[in-house]
Short mmCIF file of C-alpha atoms and ligand atoms in Angstrom, two decimals:
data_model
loop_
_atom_site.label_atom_id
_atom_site.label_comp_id
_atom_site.label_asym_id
_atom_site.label_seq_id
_atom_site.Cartn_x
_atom_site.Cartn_y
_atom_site.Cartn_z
CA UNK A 1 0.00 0.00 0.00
CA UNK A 2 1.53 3.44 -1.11
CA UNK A 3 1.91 5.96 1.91
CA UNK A 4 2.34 9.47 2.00
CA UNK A 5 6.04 10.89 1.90
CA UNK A 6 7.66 11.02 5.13
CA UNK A 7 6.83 14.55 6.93
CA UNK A 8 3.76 15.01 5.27
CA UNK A 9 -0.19 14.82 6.81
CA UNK A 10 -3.00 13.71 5.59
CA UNK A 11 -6.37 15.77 7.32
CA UNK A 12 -9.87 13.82 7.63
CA UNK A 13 -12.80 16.34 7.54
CA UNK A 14 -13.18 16.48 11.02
CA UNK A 15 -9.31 18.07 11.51
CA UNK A 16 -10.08 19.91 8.71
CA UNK A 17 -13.26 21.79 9.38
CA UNK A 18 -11.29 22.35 13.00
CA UNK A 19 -8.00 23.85 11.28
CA UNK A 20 -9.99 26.04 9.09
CA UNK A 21 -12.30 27.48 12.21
CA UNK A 22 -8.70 28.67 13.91
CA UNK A 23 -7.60 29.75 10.31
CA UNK A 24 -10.64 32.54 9.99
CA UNK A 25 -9.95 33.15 13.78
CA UNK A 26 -6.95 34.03 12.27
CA UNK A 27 -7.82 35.88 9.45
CA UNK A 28 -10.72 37.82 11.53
CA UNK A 29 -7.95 39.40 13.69
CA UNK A 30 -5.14 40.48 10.95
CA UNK A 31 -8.52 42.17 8.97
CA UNK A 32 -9.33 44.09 12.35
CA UNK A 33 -5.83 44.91 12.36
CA UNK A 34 -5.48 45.93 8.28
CA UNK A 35 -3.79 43.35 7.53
CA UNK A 36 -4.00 42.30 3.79
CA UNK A 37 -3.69 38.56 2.50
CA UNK A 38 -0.82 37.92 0.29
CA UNK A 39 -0.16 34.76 -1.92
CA UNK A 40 3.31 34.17 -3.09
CA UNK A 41 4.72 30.73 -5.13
CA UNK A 42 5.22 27.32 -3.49
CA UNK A 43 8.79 27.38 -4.83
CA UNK A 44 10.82 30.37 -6.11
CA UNK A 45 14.97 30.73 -7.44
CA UNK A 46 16.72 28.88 -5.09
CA UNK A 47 18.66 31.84 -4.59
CA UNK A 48 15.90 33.99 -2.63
CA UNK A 49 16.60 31.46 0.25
CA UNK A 50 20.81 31.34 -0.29
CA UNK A 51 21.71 34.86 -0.77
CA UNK A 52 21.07 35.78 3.04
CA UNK A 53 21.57 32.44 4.78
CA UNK A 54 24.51 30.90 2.44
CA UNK A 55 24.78 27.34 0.77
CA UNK A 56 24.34 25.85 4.18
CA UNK A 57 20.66 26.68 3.96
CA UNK A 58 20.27 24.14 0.75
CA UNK A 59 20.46 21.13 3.66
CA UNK A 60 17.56 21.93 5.33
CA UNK A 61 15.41 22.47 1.98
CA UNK A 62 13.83 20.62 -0.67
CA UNK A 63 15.22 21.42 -3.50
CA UNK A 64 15.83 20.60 -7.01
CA UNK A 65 15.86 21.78 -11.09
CA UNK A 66 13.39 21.70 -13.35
CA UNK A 67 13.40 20.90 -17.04
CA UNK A 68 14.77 24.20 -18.17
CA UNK A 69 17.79 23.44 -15.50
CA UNK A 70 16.55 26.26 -13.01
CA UNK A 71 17.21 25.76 -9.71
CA UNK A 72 14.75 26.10 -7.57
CA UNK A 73 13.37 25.34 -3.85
CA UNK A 74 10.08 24.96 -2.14
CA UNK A 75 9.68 27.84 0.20
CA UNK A 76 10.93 27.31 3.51
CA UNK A 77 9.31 30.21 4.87
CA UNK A 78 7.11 33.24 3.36
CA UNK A 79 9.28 36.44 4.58
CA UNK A 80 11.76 35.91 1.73
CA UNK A 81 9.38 35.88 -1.01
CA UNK A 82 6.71 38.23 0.75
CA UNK A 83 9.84 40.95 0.51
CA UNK A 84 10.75 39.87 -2.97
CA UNK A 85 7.26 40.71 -4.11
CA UNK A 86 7.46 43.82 -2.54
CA UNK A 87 9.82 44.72 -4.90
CA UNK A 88 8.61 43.24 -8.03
CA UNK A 89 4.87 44.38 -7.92
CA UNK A 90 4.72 47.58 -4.82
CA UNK A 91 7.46 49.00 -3.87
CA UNK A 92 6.22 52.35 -4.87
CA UNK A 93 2.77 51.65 -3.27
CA UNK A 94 2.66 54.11 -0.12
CA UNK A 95 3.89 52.85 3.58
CA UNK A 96 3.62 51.04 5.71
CA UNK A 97 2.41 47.86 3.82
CA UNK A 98 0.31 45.57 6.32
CA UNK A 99 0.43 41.93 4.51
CA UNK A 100 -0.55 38.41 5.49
CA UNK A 101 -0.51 35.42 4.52
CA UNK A 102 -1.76 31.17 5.13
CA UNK A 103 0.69 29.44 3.30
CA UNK A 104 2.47 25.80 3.62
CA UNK A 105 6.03 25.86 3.99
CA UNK A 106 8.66 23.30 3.41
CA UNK A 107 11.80 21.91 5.61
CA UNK A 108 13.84 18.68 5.34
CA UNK A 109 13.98 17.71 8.64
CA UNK A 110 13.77 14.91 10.99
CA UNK A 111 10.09 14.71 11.74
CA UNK A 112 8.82 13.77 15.13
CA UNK A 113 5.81 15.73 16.89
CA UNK A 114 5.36 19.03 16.13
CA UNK A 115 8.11 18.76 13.55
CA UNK A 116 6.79 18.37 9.83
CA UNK A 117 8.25 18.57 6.41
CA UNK A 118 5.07 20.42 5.11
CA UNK A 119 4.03 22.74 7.70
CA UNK A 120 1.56 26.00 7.82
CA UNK A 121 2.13 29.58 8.83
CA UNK A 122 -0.17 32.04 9.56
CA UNK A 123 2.06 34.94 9.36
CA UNK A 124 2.24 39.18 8.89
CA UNK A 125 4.75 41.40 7.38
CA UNK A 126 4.41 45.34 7.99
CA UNK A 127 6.95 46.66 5.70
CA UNK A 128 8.13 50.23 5.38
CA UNK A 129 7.96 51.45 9.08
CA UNK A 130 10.92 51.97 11.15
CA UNK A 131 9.64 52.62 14.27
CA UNK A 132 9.07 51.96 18.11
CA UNK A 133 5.54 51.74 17.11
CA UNK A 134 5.54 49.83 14.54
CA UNK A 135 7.81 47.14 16.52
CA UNK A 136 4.82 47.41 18.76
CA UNK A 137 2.17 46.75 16.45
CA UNK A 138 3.53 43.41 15.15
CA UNK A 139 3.57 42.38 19.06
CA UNK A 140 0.49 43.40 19.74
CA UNK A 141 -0.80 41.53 16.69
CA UNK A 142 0.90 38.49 17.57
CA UNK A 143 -0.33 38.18 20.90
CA UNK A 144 -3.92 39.15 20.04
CA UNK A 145 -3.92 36.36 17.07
CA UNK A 146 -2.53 33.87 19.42
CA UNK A 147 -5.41 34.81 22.19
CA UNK A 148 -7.65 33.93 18.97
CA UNK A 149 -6.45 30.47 18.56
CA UNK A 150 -7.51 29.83 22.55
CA UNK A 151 -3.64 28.43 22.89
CA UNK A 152 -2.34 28.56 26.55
CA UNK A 153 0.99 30.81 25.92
CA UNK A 154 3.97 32.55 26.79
CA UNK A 155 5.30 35.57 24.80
CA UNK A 156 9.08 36.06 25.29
CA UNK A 157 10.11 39.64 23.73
CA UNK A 158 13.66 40.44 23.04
CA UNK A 159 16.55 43.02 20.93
CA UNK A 160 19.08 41.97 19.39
CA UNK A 161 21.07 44.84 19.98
CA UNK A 162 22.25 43.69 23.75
CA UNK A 163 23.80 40.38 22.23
CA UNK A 164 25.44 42.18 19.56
CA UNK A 165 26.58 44.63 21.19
CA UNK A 166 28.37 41.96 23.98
CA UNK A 167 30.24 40.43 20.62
CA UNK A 168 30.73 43.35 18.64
CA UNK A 169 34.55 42.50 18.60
CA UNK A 170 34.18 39.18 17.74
CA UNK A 171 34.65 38.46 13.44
CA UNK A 172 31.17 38.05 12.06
CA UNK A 173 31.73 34.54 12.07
CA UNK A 174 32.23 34.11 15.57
CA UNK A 175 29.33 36.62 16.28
CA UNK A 176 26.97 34.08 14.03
CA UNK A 177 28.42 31.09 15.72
CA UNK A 178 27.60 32.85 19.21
CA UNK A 179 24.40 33.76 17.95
CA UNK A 180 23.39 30.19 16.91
CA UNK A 181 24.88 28.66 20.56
CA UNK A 182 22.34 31.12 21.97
CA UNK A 183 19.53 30.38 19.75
CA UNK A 184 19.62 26.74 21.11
CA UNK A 185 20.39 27.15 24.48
CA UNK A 186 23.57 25.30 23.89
CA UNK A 187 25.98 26.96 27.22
CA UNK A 188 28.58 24.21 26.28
CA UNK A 189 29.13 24.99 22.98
CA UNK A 190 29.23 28.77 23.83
CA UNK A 191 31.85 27.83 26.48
CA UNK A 192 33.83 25.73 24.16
CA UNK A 193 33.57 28.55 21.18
CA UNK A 194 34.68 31.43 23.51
CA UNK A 195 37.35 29.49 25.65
CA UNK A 196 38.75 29.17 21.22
CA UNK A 197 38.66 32.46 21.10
CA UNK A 198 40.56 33.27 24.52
CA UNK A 199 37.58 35.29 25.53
CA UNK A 200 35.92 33.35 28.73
CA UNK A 201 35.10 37.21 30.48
CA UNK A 202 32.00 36.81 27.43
CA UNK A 203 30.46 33.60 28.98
CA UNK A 204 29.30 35.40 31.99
CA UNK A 205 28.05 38.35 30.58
CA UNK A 206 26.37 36.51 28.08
CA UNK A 207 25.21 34.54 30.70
CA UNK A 208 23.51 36.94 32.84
CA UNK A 209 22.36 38.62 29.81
CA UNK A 210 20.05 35.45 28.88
CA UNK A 211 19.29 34.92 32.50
CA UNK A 212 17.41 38.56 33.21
CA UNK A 213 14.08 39.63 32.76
CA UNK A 214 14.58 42.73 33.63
CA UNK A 215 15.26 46.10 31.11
CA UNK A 216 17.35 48.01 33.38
CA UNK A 217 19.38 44.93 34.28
CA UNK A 218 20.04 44.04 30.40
CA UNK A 219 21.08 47.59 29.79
CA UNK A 220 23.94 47.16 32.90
CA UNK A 221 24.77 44.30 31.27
CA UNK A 222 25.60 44.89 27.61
CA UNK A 223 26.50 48.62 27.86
CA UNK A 224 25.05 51.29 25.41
CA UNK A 225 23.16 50.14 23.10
CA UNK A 226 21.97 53.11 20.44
CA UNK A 227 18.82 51.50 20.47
CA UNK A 228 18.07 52.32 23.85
CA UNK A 229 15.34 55.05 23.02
CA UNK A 230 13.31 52.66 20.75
CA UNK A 231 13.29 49.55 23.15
CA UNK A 232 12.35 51.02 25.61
CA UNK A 233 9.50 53.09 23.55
CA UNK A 234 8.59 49.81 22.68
CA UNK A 235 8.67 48.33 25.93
CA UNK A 236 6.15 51.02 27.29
CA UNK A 237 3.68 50.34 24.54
CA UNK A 238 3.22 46.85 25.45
CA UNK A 239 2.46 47.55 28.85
CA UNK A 240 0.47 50.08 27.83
CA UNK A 241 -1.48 48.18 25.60
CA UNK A 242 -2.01 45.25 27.93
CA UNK A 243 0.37 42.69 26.39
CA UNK A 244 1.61 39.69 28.14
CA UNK A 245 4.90 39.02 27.95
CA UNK A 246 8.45 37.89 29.25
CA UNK A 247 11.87 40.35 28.46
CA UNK A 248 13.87 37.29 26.83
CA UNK A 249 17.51 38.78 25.94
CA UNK A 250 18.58 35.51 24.97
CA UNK A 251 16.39 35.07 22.05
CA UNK A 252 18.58 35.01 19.20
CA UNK A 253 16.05 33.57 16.32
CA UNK A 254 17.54 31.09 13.87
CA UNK A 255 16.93 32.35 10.33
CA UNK A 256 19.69 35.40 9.82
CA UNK A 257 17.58 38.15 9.05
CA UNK A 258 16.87 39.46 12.15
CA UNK A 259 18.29 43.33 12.78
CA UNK A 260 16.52 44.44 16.48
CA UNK A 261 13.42 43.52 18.20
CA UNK A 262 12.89 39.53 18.40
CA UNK A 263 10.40 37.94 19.64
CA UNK A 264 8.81 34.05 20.03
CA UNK A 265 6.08 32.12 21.50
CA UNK A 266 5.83 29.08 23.56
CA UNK A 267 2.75 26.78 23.94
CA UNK A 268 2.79 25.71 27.52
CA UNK A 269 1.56 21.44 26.69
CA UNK A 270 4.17 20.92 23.71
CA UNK A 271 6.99 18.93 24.05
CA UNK A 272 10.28 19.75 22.65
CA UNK A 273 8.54 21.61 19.78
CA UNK A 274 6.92 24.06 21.28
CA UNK A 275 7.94 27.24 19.58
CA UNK A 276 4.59 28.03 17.74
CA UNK A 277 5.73 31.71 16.62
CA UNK A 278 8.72 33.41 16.44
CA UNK A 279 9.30 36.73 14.44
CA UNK A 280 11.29 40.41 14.51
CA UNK A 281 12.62 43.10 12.64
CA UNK A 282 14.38 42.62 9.63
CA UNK A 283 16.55 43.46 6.46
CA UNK A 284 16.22 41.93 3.44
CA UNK A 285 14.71 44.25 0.92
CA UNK A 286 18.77 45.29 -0.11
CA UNK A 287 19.14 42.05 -0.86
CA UNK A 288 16.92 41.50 -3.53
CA UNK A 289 17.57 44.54 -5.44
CA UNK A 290 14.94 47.23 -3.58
CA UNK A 291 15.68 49.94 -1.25
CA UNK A 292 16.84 49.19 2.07
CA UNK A 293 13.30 49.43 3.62
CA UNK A 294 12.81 48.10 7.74
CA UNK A 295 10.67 45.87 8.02
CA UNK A 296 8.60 43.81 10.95
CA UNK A 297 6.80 40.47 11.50
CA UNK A 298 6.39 37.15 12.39
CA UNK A 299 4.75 33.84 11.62
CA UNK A 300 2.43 31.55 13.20
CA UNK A 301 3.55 27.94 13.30
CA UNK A 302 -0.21 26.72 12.72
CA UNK A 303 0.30 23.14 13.02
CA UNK A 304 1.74 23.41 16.40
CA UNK A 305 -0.78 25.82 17.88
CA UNK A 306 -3.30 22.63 16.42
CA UNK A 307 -1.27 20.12 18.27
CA UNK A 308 -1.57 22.09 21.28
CA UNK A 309 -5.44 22.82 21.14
CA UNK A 310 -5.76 19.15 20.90
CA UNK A 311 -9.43 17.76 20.68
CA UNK A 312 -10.67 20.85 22.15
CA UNK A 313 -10.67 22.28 18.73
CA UNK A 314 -12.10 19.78 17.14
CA UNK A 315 -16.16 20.93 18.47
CA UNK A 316 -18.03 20.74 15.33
CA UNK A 317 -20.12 23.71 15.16
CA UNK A 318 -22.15 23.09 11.79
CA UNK A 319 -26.13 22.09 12.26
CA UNK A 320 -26.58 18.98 10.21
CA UNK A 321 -30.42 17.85 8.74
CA UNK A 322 -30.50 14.53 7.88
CA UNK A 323 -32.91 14.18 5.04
CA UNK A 324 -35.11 11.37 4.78
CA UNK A 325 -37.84 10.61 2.42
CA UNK A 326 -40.37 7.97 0.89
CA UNK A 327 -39.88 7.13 -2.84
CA UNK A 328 -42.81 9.09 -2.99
CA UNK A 329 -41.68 11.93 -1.41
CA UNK A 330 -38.61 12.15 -2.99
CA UNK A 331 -39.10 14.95 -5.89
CA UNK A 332 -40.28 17.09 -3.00
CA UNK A 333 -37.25 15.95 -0.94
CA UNK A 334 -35.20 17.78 -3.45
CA UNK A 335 -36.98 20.86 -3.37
CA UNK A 336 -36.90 20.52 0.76
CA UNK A 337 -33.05 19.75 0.50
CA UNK A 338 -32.36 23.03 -1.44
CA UNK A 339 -34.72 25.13 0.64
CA UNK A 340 -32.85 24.24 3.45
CA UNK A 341 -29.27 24.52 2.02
CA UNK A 342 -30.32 27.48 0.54
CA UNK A 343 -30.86 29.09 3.88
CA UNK A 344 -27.00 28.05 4.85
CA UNK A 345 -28.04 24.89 6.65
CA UNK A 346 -25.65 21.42 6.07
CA UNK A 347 -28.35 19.15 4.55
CA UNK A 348 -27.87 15.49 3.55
CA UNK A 349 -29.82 13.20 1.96
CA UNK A 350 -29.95 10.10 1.08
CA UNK A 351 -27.76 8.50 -1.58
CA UNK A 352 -27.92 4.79 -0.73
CA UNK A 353 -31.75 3.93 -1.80
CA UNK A 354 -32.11 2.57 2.21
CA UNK A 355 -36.03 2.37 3.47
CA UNK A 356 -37.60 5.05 5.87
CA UNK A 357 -36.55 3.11 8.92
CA UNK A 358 -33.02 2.93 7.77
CA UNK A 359 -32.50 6.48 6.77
CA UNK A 360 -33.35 7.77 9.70
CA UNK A 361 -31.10 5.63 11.93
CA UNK A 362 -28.62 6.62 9.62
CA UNK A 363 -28.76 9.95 10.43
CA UNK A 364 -29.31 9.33 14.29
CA UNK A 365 -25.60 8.14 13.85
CA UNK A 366 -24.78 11.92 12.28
CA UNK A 367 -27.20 14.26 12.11
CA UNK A 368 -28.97 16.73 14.56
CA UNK A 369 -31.94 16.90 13.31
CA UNK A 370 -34.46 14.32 10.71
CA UNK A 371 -36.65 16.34 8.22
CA UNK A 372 -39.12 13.92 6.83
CA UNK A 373 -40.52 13.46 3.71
CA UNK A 374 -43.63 11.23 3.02
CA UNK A 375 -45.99 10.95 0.77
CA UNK A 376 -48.28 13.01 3.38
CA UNK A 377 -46.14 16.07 3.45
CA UNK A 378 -45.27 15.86 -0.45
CA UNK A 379 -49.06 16.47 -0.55
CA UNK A 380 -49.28 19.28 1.53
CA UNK A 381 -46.45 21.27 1.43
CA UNK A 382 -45.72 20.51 5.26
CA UNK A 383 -42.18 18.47 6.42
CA UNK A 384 -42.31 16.35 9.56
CA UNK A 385 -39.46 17.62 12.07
CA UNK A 386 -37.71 15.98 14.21
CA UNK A 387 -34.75 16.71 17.03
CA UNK A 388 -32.84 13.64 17.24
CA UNK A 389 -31.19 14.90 20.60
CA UNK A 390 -34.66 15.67 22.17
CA UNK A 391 -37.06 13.10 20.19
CA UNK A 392 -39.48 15.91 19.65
CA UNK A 393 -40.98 15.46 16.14
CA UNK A 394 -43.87 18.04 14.53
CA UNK A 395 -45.12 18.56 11.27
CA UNK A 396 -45.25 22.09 10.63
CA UNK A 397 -44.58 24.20 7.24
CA UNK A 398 -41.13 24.29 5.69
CA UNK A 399 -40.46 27.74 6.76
CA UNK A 400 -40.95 27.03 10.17
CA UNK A 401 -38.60 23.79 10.04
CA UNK A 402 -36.10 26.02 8.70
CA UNK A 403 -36.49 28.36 11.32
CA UNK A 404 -36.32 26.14 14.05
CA UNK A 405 -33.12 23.97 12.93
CA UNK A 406 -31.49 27.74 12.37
CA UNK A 407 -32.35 28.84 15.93
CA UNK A 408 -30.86 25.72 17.33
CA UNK A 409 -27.77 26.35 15.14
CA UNK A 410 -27.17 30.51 16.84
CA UNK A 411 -27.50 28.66 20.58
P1 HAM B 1 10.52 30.45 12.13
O1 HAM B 1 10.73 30.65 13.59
O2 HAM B 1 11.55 29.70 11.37
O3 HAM B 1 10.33 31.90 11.52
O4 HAM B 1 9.13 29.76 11.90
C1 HAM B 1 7.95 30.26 12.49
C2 HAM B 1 7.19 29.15 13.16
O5 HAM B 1 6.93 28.10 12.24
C3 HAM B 1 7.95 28.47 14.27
O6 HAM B 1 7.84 29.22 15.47
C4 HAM B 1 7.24 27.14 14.38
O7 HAM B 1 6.08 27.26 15.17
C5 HAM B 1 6.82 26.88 12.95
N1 HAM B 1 7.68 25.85 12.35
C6 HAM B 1 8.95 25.98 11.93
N2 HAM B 1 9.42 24.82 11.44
C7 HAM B 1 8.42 23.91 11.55
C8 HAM B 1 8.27 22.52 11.23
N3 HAM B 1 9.23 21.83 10.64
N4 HAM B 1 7.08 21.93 11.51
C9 HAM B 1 6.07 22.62 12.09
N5 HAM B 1 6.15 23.92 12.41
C10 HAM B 1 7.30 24.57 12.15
C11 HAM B 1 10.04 32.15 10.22
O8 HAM B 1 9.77 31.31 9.41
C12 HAM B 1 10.02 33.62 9.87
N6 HAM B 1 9.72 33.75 8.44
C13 HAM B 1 9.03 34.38 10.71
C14 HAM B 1 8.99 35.83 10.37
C15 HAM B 1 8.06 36.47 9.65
N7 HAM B 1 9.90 36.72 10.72
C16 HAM B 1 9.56 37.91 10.21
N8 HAM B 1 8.45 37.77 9.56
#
C-alpha cells in the first residue's frame, strides 16, 4: 500500500473543518488589524533562500531543477518571497504595507511531533515602518492572534542589539556562531567557542544577559546600546497596551535576518517543539535589489498551535439535517433539501436507496436533526421535524422547520 512521503499529513474532515475554524480566527484578527492577504509561489529561485543564509541553507530544503535546468526550492518560509514581491509588484505603493498570509512551507527535517516537512504559517509582514511603534504593532498583533487560537501561551520579547553589542569584537563569524549557541540554548558549545577564542570574560556576561528579565538589568549588562530610546519606547507600549509578555535577551532567532526587536512564543503542553511563533525586525529588501526598507513580522507555526489545542478544537459547530424521504416523497425531498441549504443549513440526503426506517437511523448516527418526507407532506407542502437529541418530532410548514433547525444552530 503506497503511503504518504515522510513529513507530510494527511487531514480527515473532522481536523479539517477544526484547522480552518482557527484559520478565519486568524484571518478575523489580521482584517481588524489591516492586515491584507498575500499569496506568493510554493517554490521560487533557489537563490531567494541562499543569498542571506549561504549554501548551508540548501540542507535543510527541498530542492531541485526543473526541465529548463533552473534551480529552484520549495519555500521554507514566506518572509523571503513576501519581501521579494514587494519589490517586483509595490514597492512604490505608499507605507507602511500591512500583509498576510496562510501558506504551507517546506523543511527537510527529521520529523517527530510538532516537527513536519510540510508545515503551515499564519504569518504578517508590515513593511516600510521603522519605528518603536511599529515594533509594537507586530507584538500586539501576535499576541492578540494567538489569544484567537484559545492556545495557553507565553510571549518572550527580546533586541538583538544587547547580544550584539556583547560580541561586537568578535569576526562576524564568531558573532553568528555565538548567535546560533544562543539560539539553542547550547551553554557548552558557547563555552567551548569562547574558551577558542581566549575570551571566557564573554560567557558570563552573556550569561547573565540570557538569564534577566529585567530592562534596566540588560542595559547594565551589555553597555550602550543606540537603540536604547526605541526599546524602551517599545517596551512602554506593550504595557500600555495590555500585552503579556516575558523580556527574553537571549532570544537570538535562527533564520539570519533578524536586525533588532525579536520575539517568540511558547505553547505551555508541547513537548520539545513548542515554539509556535517566532518573528522580529528585519533586512532583506537590499538584498533582492529594492531599497533598504525596515521591516517587521512574524509567523504563526499553525500546526503546532493545532497540536496544542488538541481535541478541544475539534467541536463541530455546523447544524446537520438529515434528510429522509419515501420514494414518494422524494421529488419534493429535493426541493426541501435546497430550501434548506439554501438558507445556509448542512443538509444530507440520502444517496444509498435505504427504506424510511433505515434512513433515519442513519442519520441518528450523524445528524442533529431528521426532516421527513412522506408521501403526506409531499401532498401538503408541510415536512415532519424531528430533534434527534430531544425526540421531539412536529409537522409544521417548511419555513418554520427552517427556522427552528437555524435557531438551534445561533445557541
Ligand atoms: P521560524 O521561527 O523559522 O520563523 O518559523 C515560524 C514558526 O513556524 C515556528 O515558530 C514554528 O512554530 C513553525 N515551524 C517551523 N518549522 C516547523 C516545522 N518543521 N514543523 C512545524 N512547524 C514549524 C520564520 O519562518 C520567519 N519567516 C518568521 C517571520 C516572519 N519573521 C519575520 N516575519
Amino acid at each position: 500500500m503506497l503511503q504518504k512521503p515522510r513529513g507530510t499529513r494527511d487531514f480527515l474532515p473532522d481536523e479539517m473543518e477544526a484547522r480552518r475554524a482557527v484559520e478565519w480566527r486568524l484571518r478575523e484578527v489580521a482584517r481588524r488589524w489591516g492586515y491584507r492577504e498575500v499569496c506568493t509561489p510554493e517554490f521560487e529561485d533557489l537563490e531567494l533562500f541562499t543569498m542571506r543564509s549561504g549554501e548551508g541553507i540548501i540542507g535543510e530544503m527541498y530542492v531541485f531543477e526543473d526541465k529548463g535546468g533552473r534551480k529552484l526550492a520549495l519555500r521554507p518560509e514566506i518572509t523571503a518571497a513576501v519581501i521579494r514581491m514587494y519589490i517586483n509588484e509595490a514597492k512604490v505603493a505608499p507605507k507602511p504595507l500591512r500583509w498576510c498570509y496562510y501558506a504551507d512551507c517546506f523543511r527537510y527535517e527529521r520529523p517527530q511531533k510538532g516537527r513536519y516537512r510540510q508545515f503551515w504559517q499564519f504569518g504578517v509582514e508590515l513593511i516600510g515602518a521603522d519605528t518603536a511603534a511599529a515594533d509594537a504593532e507586530t507584538i500586539m498583533l501576535a499576541s492578540g492572534m494567538l489569544d484567537a487560537t484559545g492556545v495557553t501561551y507565553d510571549l518572550r520579547v527580546g533586541h538583538l542589539s544587547f547580544m550584539k553589542n556583547l560580541v561586537k569584537d568578535l569576526e562576524p563569524a564568531m558573532q553568528r556562531k555565538v548567535r546560533a549557541h544562543l539560539d539553542k540554548k547550547d551553554f557548552d558549545g558557547l563555552n567551548a567557542t569562547l574558551e577558542s577564542l581566549k575570551k571566557t570574560d564573554l560567557a558570563a556576561s552573556l550569561t547573565a544577559l540570557v538569564a534577566t528579565r529585567d530592562l534596566a538589568e540588560a542595559f547594565e549588562i551589555a553597555g550602550t546600546i543606540p537603540e536604547r530610546e526605541r526599546v524602551e519606547q517599545t517596551i512602554a507600549s506593550l504595557d500600555a497596551a495590555g500585552v503579556k509578555y516575558s523580556l527574553n535577551f537571549g532570544i537570538a532567532r535562527g533564520l539570519d535576518y533578524y536586525t533588532g526587536i525579536v520575539f517568540e512564543g511558547f505553547a505551555e503542553n508541547l513537548g520539545a517543539e513548542n515554539q509556535i511563533l517566532g518573528g522580529g525586525a528585519y533586512r532583506l529588501a537590499h538584498l533582492f535589489g529594492g531599497d533598504d526598507v525596515a521591516s517587521c513580522g512574524f509567523a504563526i507555526g499553525f500546526d503546532r498551535v493545532m497540536v496544542s489545542l488538541g481535541e478541544t478544537a475539534l467541536n463541530r459547530k455546523d447544524t446537520i439535517v438529515g434528510l429522509a424521504c419515501t420514494d414518494d416523497g422524494r421529488m419534493r425531498a429535493l426541493a426541501v433539501g435546497k430550501a434548506f441549504r439554501d438558507a445556509g443549513i448542512r443538509t444530507e440526503m440520502d444517496l444509498m436507496g435505504r427504506g424510511l426506517g433505515a434512513q433515519l437511523a442513519h442519520a441518528s448516527k450523524s445528524a442533529d436533526f431528521a426532516v421527513v418526507i412522506g408521501k403526506r407532506e409531499a401532498e401538503t407542502g408541510e415536512v415532519t421535524l424531528k430533534n434527534l437529541k430531544t425526540g421531539e418530532q412536529k409537522t409544521v410548514g417548511l419555513a418554520e422547520a427552517i427556522a427552528e433547525v437555524r435557531a438551534h444552530g445561533a445557541r
